[in-house]
Amino acid sequence: IARPHLISLNKIVKESVVLHSYDGERMLFIEEVHSEYPLRIIPEPEKFAPHYCTAIGKLLLAVKTESELEKYFSETNIEKYTPNTITNLNKLKEHLILVARDGVAYDEEEWHPGVMAIAAGIRDEEERLIGCVNLLGPTVRLSKKRLLKLAPYVKQCAMKISLDLGYRDR
């Protein structure tokens, strides 16, 4: 269902596009369409990625209740992986409110230096967040300004997949 939409997005943005599914608290790598550029970011499907400093993880955190967030933060060692990693809990919570409002999450070199990403959620017929479309690339091509320009395309791709899965935009 998702692959044709991922390919279409990849042709527009020319960067790697990845499909993830959520299995409870885990983010599962499902599919990827690589960038056409020789310098590209290739995710490591089996590598642990903290939710609080990745675009795909922030989407998952943004739909949690306040008590679920408190539980997550009490059980998670918030580490500073790069100078851009948000480690202040109040700032991180404010950031997650924006993610929930905007429907997209960004990783601005928060997990790995030199890597930028944007993700938009995929929902099922019951409006549950079940996965996401993630666009990622190197900072030599993906600035914050460019990510903002690409956000509508990523959101549109995620919405098309959601609609194909039975979600109805109300």
PDB file of C-alpha atoms in Angstrom:
ATOM      1  CA  ILE A   1       0.000   0.000   0.000  1.00  0.00           C
ATOM      2  CA  ALA A   2       2.676   2.495   1.013  1.00  0.00           C
ATOM      3  CA  ARG A   3       5.449   1.813  -1.502  1.00  0.00           C
ATOM      4  CA  PRO A   4       3.961   3.761  -4.471  1.00  0.00           C
ATOM      5  CA  HIS A   5       3.486   6.785  -2.209  1.00  0.00           C
ATOM      6  CA  LEU A   6       7.059   6.507  -0.893  1.00  0.00           C
ATOM      7  CA  ILE A   7       8.402   6.324  -4.444  1.00  0.00           C
ATOM      8  CA  SER A   8       6.358   9.390  -5.460  1.00  0.00           C
ATOM      9  CA  LEU A   9       7.650  11.365  -2.482  1.00  0.00           C
ATOM     10  CA  ASN A  10      11.224  10.270  -3.200  1.00  0.00           C
ATOM     11  CA  LYS A  11      10.940  11.515  -6.796  1.00  0.00           C
ATOM     12  CA  ILE A  12       9.830  14.933  -5.543  1.00  0.00           C
ATOM     13  CA  VAL A  13      12.257  15.404  -2.658  1.00  0.00           C
ATOM     14  CA  LYS A  14      15.250  13.401  -3.974  1.00  0.00           C
ATOM     15  CA  GLU A  15      16.117  12.259  -0.438  1.00  0.00           C
ATOM     16  CA  SER A  16      15.763   8.929   1.359  1.00  0.00           C
ATOM     17  CA  VAL A  17      12.207   8.150   2.427  1.00  0.00           C
ATOM     18  CA  VAL A  18      11.517   5.543   5.082  1.00  0.00           C
ATOM     19  CA  LEU A  19       8.327   3.875   6.303  1.00  0.00           C
ATOM     20  CA  HIS A  20       8.154   2.960   9.990  1.00  0.00           C
ATOM     21  CA  SER A  21       5.468   1.150  11.935  1.00  0.00           C
ATOM     22  CA  TYR A  22       4.849   1.459  15.650  1.00  0.00           C
ATOM     23  CA  ASP A  23       4.605  -1.681  17.738  1.00  0.00           C
ATOM     24  CA  GLY A  24       3.670  -0.341  21.153  1.00  0.00           C
ATOM     25  CA  GLU A  25       6.795   1.522  22.215  1.00  0.00           C
ATOM     26  CA  ARG A  26       9.018   0.253  19.411  1.00  0.00           C
ATOM     27  CA  MET A  27       9.543   1.842  16.023  1.00  0.00           C
ATOM     28  CA  LEU A  28       9.887  -0.789  13.336  1.00  0.00           C
ATOM     29  CA  PHE A  29      11.684  -0.191  10.050  1.00  0.00           C
ATOM     30  CA  ILE A  30       9.436  -1.417   7.212  1.00  0.00           C
ATOM     31  CA  GLU A  31      10.552   0.013   3.863  1.00  0.00           C
ATOM     32  CA  GLU A  32      12.990   2.513   2.367  1.00  0.00           C
ATOM     33  CA  VAL A  33      13.419   4.277  -0.952  1.00  0.00           C
ATOM     34  CA  HIS A  34      17.007   5.535  -1.159  1.00  0.00           C
ATOM     35  CA  SER A  35      18.075   8.972  -2.257  1.00  0.00           C
ATOM     36  CA  GLU A  36      19.472   9.185  -5.766  1.00  0.00           C
ATOM     37  CA  TYR A  37      22.509  11.069  -4.454  1.00  0.00           C
ATOM     38  CA  PRO A  38      25.713   9.147  -3.671  1.00  0.00           C
ATOM     39  CA  LEU A  39      25.880  10.913  -0.280  1.00  0.00           C
ATOM     40  CA  ARG A  40      22.800   9.624   1.516  1.00  0.00           C
ATOM     41  CA  ILE A  41      21.667   8.572   4.948  1.00  0.00           C
ATOM     42  CA  ILE A  42      20.868   4.888   5.350  1.00  0.00           C
ATOM     43  CA  PRO A  43      19.074   3.999   8.583  1.00  0.00           C
ATOM     44  CA  GLU A  44      20.171   1.003  10.600  1.00  0.00           C
ATOM     45  CA  PRO A  45      16.878  -0.882  11.172  1.00  0.00           C
ATOM     46  CA  GLU A  46      18.074  -2.814  14.210  1.00  0.00           C
ATOM     47  CA  LYS A  47      19.769   0.097  15.964  1.00  0.00           C
ATOM     48  CA  PHE A  48      18.074   1.596  19.025  1.00  0.00           C
ATOM     49  CA  ALA A  49      16.988   5.180  18.514  1.00  0.00           C
ATOM     50  CA  PRO A  50      15.770   7.264  21.464  1.00  0.00           C
ATOM     51  CA  HIS A  51      12.289   8.667  20.970  1.00  0.00           C
ATOM     52  CA  TYR A  52      13.051  12.125  22.365  1.00  0.00           C
ATOM     53  CA  CYS A  53      15.718  13.018  19.796  1.00  0.00           C
ATOM     54  CA  THR A  54      14.395  11.481  16.578  1.00  0.00           C
ATOM     55  CA  ALA A  55      11.598  12.706  14.329  1.00  0.00           C
ATOM     56  CA  ILE A  56       9.909   9.294  14.304  1.00  0.00           C
ATOM     57  CA  GLY A  57      10.107   9.001  18.087  1.00  0.00           C
ATOM     58  CA  LYS A  58       8.815  12.499  18.739  1.00  0.00           C
ATOM     59  CA  LEU A  59       5.655  11.675  16.756  1.00  0.00           C
ATOM     60  CA  LEU A  60       5.053   8.731  19.060  1.00  0.00           C
ATOM     61  CA  LEU A  61       5.691  10.791  22.198  1.00  0.00           C
ATOM     62  CA  ALA A  62       3.437  13.628  20.985  1.00  0.00           C
ATOM     63  CA  VAL A  63       0.312  11.425  21.125  1.00  0.00           C
ATOM     64  CA  LYS A  64       0.952  10.237  24.679  1.00  0.00           C
ATOM     65  CA  THR A  65      -1.061  11.448  27.640  1.00  0.00           C
ATOM     66  CA  GLU A  66       0.647  13.525  30.324  1.00  0.00           C
ATOM     67  CA  SER A  67       0.881  10.491  32.631  1.00  0.00           C
ATOM     68  CA  GLU A  68       2.317   8.329  29.833  1.00  0.00           C
ATOM     69  CA  LEU A  69       4.909  11.013  29.121  1.00  0.00           C
ATOM     70  CA  GLU A  70       5.821  11.264  32.797  1.00  0.00           C
ATOM     71  CA  LYS A  71       6.306   7.486  32.903  1.00  0.00           C
ATOM     72  CA  TYR A  72       8.455   7.580  29.759  1.00  0.00           C
ATOM     73  CA  PHE A  73      10.657  10.380  31.091  1.00  0.00           C
ATOM     74  CA  SER A  74      11.008   8.731  34.508  1.00  0.00           C
ATOM     75  CA  GLU A  75      12.232   5.522  32.838  1.00  0.00           C
ATOM     76  CA  THR A  76      14.459   7.165  30.212  1.00  0.00           C
ATOM     77  CA  ASN A  77      17.955   8.489  30.673  1.00  0.00           C
ATOM     78  CA  ILE A  78      17.849  11.712  28.644  1.00  0.00           C
ATOM     79  CA  GLU A  79      21.312  11.891  27.067  1.00  0.00           C
ATOM     80  CA  LYS A  80      22.815  14.652  24.975  1.00  0.00           C
ATOM     81  CA  TYR A  81      23.889  12.867  21.768  1.00  0.00           C
ATOM     82  CA  THR A  82      24.759  16.091  19.923  1.00  0.00           C
ATOM     83  CA  PRO A  83      24.828  19.787  20.833  1.00  0.00           C
ATOM     84  CA  ASN A  84      21.267  20.010  19.396  1.00  0.00           C
ATOM     85  CA  THR A  85      19.705  17.269  21.525  1.00  0.00           C
ATOM     86  CA  ILE A  86      16.926  18.729  23.681  1.00  0.00           C
ATOM     87  CA  THR A  87      17.563  17.481  27.220  1.00  0.00           C
ATOM     88  CA  ASN A  88      15.543  19.996  29.235  1.00  0.00           C
ATOM     89  CA  LEU A  89      12.234  18.237  30.014  1.00  0.00           C
ATOM     90  CA  ASN A  90      10.152  21.427  29.978  1.00  0.00           C
ATOM     91  CA  LYS A  91      11.532  22.433  26.569  1.00  0.00           C
ATOM     92  CA  LEU A  92      11.038  18.909  25.281  1.00  0.00           C
ATOM     93  CA  LYS A  93       7.405  18.867  26.423  1.00  0.00           C
ATOM     94  CA  GLU A  94       6.810  22.251  24.755  1.00  0.00           C
ATOM     95  CA  HIS A  95       8.414  20.871  21.620  1.00  0.00           C
ATOM     96  CA  LEU A  96       6.090  17.835  21.664  1.00  0.00           C
ATOM     97  CA  ILE A  97       3.040  20.118  21.897  1.00  0.00           C
ATOM     98  CA  LEU A  98       4.174  21.732  18.630  1.00  0.00           C
ATOM     99  CA  VAL A  99       4.663  18.297  17.050  1.00  0.00           C
ATOM    100  CA  ALA A 100       1.114  17.309  18.011  1.00  0.00           C
ATOM    101  CA  ARG A 101      -0.266  20.594  16.710  1.00  0.00           C
ATOM    102  CA  ASP A 102       1.645  20.605  13.411  1.00  0.00           C
ATOM    103  CA  GLY A 103       1.471  16.884  12.654  1.00  0.00           C
ATOM    104  CA  VAL A 104       5.176  16.722  11.831  1.00  0.00           C
ATOM    105  CA  ALA A 105       8.339  16.213  13.832  1.00  0.00           C
ATOM    106  CA  TYR A 106      11.872  17.267  13.023  1.00  0.00           C
ATOM    107  CA  ASP A 107      15.278  15.918  13.961  1.00  0.00           C
ATOM    108  CA  GLU A 108      17.737  18.754  13.519  1.00  0.00           C
ATOM    109  CA  GLU A 109      20.982  16.902  14.125  1.00  0.00           C
ATOM    110  CA  GLU A 110      19.677  15.782  17.517  1.00  0.00           C
ATOM    111  CA  TRP A 111      20.514  12.067  17.194  1.00  0.00           C
ATOM    112  CA  HIS A 112      23.429  12.136  14.738  1.00  0.00           C
ATOM    113  CA  PRO A 113      25.568  15.105  13.672  1.00  0.00           C
ATOM    114  CA  GLY A 114      25.088  15.943  10.007  1.00  0.00           C
ATOM    115  CA  VAL A 115      21.647  14.288   9.722  1.00  0.00           C
ATOM    116  CA  MET A 116      18.334  16.122   9.376  1.00  0.00           C
ATOM    117  CA  ALA A 117      14.928  14.453   9.261  1.00  0.00           C
ATOM    118  CA  ILE A 118      11.222  15.135   9.155  1.00  0.00           C
ATOM    119  CA  ALA A 119       8.421  12.667   9.893  1.00  0.00           C
ATOM    120  CA  ALA A 120       4.639  12.709   9.552  1.00  0.00           C
ATOM    121  CA  GLY A 121       2.276  10.215  11.124  1.00  0.00           C
ATOM    122  CA  ILE A 122       0.202   7.497   9.499  1.00  0.00           C
ATOM    123  CA  ARG A 123      -3.168   6.752  11.083  1.00  0.00           C
ATOM    124  CA  ASP A 124      -5.568   3.854  10.757  1.00  0.00           C
ATOM    125  CA  GLU A 125      -9.362   3.799  10.436  1.00  0.00           C
ATOM    126  CA  GLU A 126      -9.653   4.283  14.213  1.00  0.00           C
ATOM    127  CA  GLU A 127      -7.428   7.388  14.014  1.00  0.00           C
ATOM    128  CA  ARG A 128      -4.613   5.667  15.945  1.00  0.00           C
ATOM    129  CA  LEU A 129      -1.040   6.564  15.076  1.00  0.00           C
ATOM    130  CA  ILE A 130       0.331   3.335  13.595  1.00  0.00           C
ATOM    131  CA  GLY A 131       3.446   4.512  11.781  1.00  0.00           C
ATOM    132  CA  CYS A 132       5.123   7.318   9.928  1.00  0.00           C
ATOM    133  CA  VAL A 133       6.829   8.482   6.802  1.00  0.00           C
ATOM    134  CA  ASN A 134      10.327   9.731   7.529  1.00  0.00           C
ATOM    135  CA  LEU A 135      12.448  11.794   5.159  1.00  0.00           C
ATOM    136  CA  LEU A 136      16.115  12.072   6.038  1.00  0.00           C
ATOM    137  CA  GLY A 137      19.297  13.380   4.544  1.00  0.00           C
ATOM    138  CA  PRO A 138      22.605  15.088   5.183  1.00  0.00           C
ATOM    139  CA  THR A 139      22.821  18.700   6.311  1.00  0.00           C
ATOM    140  CA  VAL A 140      24.701  19.636   3.152  1.00  0.00           C
ATOM    141  CA  ARG A 141      21.314  19.388   1.381  1.00  0.00           C
ATOM    142  CA  LEU A 142      18.721  19.510   4.157  1.00  0.00           C
ATOM    143  CA  SER A 143      18.650  22.778   6.040  1.00  0.00           C
ATOM    144  CA  LYS A 144      15.848  23.724   8.424  1.00  0.00           C
ATOM    145  CA  LYS A 145      14.504  26.023   5.709  1.00  0.00           C
ATOM    146  CA  ARG A 146      14.400  23.173   3.182  1.00  0.00           C
ATOM    147  CA  LEU A 147      12.772  20.822   5.707  1.00  0.00           C
ATOM    148  CA  LEU A 148      10.021  23.374   6.246  1.00  0.00           C
ATOM    149  CA  LYS A 149       9.456  23.545   2.472  1.00  0.00           C
ATOM    150  CA  LEU A 150       9.326  19.739   2.239  1.00  0.00           C
ATOM    151  CA  ALA A 151       6.984  19.272   5.231  1.00  0.00           C
ATOM    152  CA  PRO A 152       3.752  19.543   3.179  1.00  0.00           C
ATOM    153  CA  TYR A 153       4.961  16.784   0.831  1.00  0.00           C
ATOM    154  CA  VAL A 154       5.814  14.466   3.719  1.00  0.00           C
ATOM    155  CA  LYS A 155       2.459  15.162   5.398  1.00  0.00           C
ATOM    156  CA  GLN A 156       0.625  14.579   2.118  1.00  0.00           C
ATOM    157  CA  CYS A 157       2.406  11.249   1.600  1.00  0.00           C
ATOM    158  CA  ALA A 158       1.527  10.106   5.137  1.00  0.00           C
ATOM    159  CA  MET A 159      -2.097  11.194   4.617  1.00  0.00           C
ATOM    160  CA  LYS A 160      -2.380   9.263   1.336  1.00  0.00           C
ATOM    161  CA  ILE A 161      -1.119   6.114   3.040  1.00  0.00           C
ATOM    162  CA  SER A 162      -3.491   6.718   5.959  1.00  0.00           C
ATOM    163  CA  LEU A 163      -6.463   7.127   3.596  1.00  0.00           C
ATOM    164  CA  ASP A 164      -5.503   3.928   1.768  1.00  0.00           C
ATOM    165  CA  LEU A 165      -5.499   2.166   5.156  1.00  0.00           C
ATOM    166  CA  GLY A 166      -9.044   3.343   5.941  1.00  0.00           C
ATOM    167  CA  TYR A 167      -8.421   6.574   7.828  1.00  0.00           C
ATOM    168  CA  ARG A 168     -11.009   9.271   7.155  1.00  0.00           C
ATOM    169  CA  ASP A 169      -9.860  12.855   7.599  1.00  0.00           C
ATOM    170  CA  ARG A 170     -12.607  14.563   9.575  1.00  0.00           C
TER     171      ARG A 170
END
